[in-house]
XYZ file of C-alpha atoms in Angstrom:
117
model
C -107.765 83.738 89.833
C -106.414 79.926 89.434
C -102.907 79.309 89.003
C -101.552 78.014 85.602
C -101.696 74.459 87.046
C -105.740 74.772 87.591
C -108.429 74.923 85.655
C -110.480 78.274 86.172
C -113.850 77.667 87.667
C -117.075 78.549 85.980
C -117.283 81.758 88.286
C -113.870 82.851 87.122
C -114.039 82.224 83.554
C -117.573 84.639 83.773
C -115.826 87.174 85.681
C -113.079 87.581 83.227
C -115.361 87.450 80.388
C -117.690 90.215 81.726
C -114.409 92.398 82.708
C -113.195 91.987 78.978
C -116.173 92.734 77.241
C -116.935 95.810 79.444
C -113.809 97.038 78.666
C -114.169 96.333 75.129
C -117.303 97.535 74.285
C -118.173 100.220 77.143
C -121.402 101.415 75.485
C -123.012 97.721 75.325
C -124.620 96.758 78.077
C -124.323 93.088 79.643
C -125.747 91.831 82.829
C -125.719 88.129 84.843
C -129.100 86.202 85.304
C -128.125 84.850 88.991
C -129.904 81.538 88.606
C -126.892 79.366 89.835
C -125.656 79.023 93.464
C -126.738 77.171 96.391
C -129.433 78.542 98.252
C -131.893 77.275 101.308
C -134.770 75.441 100.301
C -137.202 78.365 101.406
C -134.808 80.978 99.612
C -135.238 78.595 96.554
C -139.195 78.305 96.682
C -139.245 81.989 97.212
C -136.834 82.638 94.107
C -139.029 80.162 91.639
C -142.200 82.067 92.857
C -140.514 85.153 91.389
C -139.612 83.755 88.200
C -136.120 82.318 88.405
C -135.863 79.175 85.807
C -133.431 76.413 85.711
C -131.276 76.332 82.866
C -131.629 80.437 81.622
C -128.103 81.278 80.205
C -125.669 83.215 82.684
C -125.293 86.399 80.994
C -127.656 88.854 78.696
C -126.509 91.364 76.121
C -129.554 93.217 75.140
C -127.941 94.503 71.785
C -128.110 91.888 69.455
C -130.236 89.791 71.897
C -127.391 87.439 72.818
C -127.554 85.250 75.576
C -124.078 83.732 77.158
C -124.166 80.656 78.832
C -120.353 80.285 80.529
C -118.686 76.899 81.382
C -115.334 75.930 82.522
C -112.800 75.943 79.720
C -112.295 71.875 80.755
C -115.175 69.874 81.878
C -118.071 72.169 81.689
C -121.093 70.795 80.571
C -124.415 71.981 79.437
C -127.337 70.416 81.345
C -130.868 69.043 79.790
C -132.651 72.037 81.422
C -130.082 74.486 79.483
C -130.449 72.829 76.281
C -134.088 73.416 76.695
C -133.536 77.032 77.218
C -131.140 77.231 74.555
C -133.351 75.656 71.946
C -136.296 77.799 72.759
C -134.199 81.088 72.860
C -132.853 80.365 69.147
C -136.372 79.174 68.041
C -137.684 82.582 68.909
C -134.828 84.294 67.145
C -132.342 85.029 69.886
C -128.606 84.104 69.692
C -126.993 81.764 72.339
C -123.454 81.658 72.825
C -122.177 78.839 74.907
C -118.608 79.766 76.038
C -116.090 77.142 77.434
C -114.111 79.297 79.263
C -113.237 82.976 78.578
C -111.282 82.947 75.714
C -113.947 80.696 73.922
C -116.763 83.030 75.039
C -114.625 85.996 73.755
C -113.723 84.255 70.337
C -117.293 83.474 69.826
C -118.501 87.172 70.506
C -116.211 88.733 68.335
C -117.203 86.425 65.463
C -120.887 87.467 65.823
C -119.769 90.967 64.556
C -122.418 92.971 65.753
C -120.612 95.241 68.205
C -117.126 95.214 66.949
C -115.341 98.654 67.226
């Protein structure tokens, strides 16, 4: 994944985070919400009818109701749809973490302390 001179992609950062999380907290579940990515117009319309919604965070940890939005360590930006979802989730008492890269997401999850060993 990536070279020392390159910035990892959001996909690579998220994959590293999920691998770390599952190794560190084997009894705590985490799953991805595959909202992003390129799709055909017809596939996008089908998914929208099924409930896909732009801006929903990338990952969910049911224990603690924690949503994780992954961004690249450098150059990642939160969209207006994502900001709207984050505000909604926080307003209903959920926790939203925006991780700017694997290391930032890891530090923020550990800081929550809800699932420390």
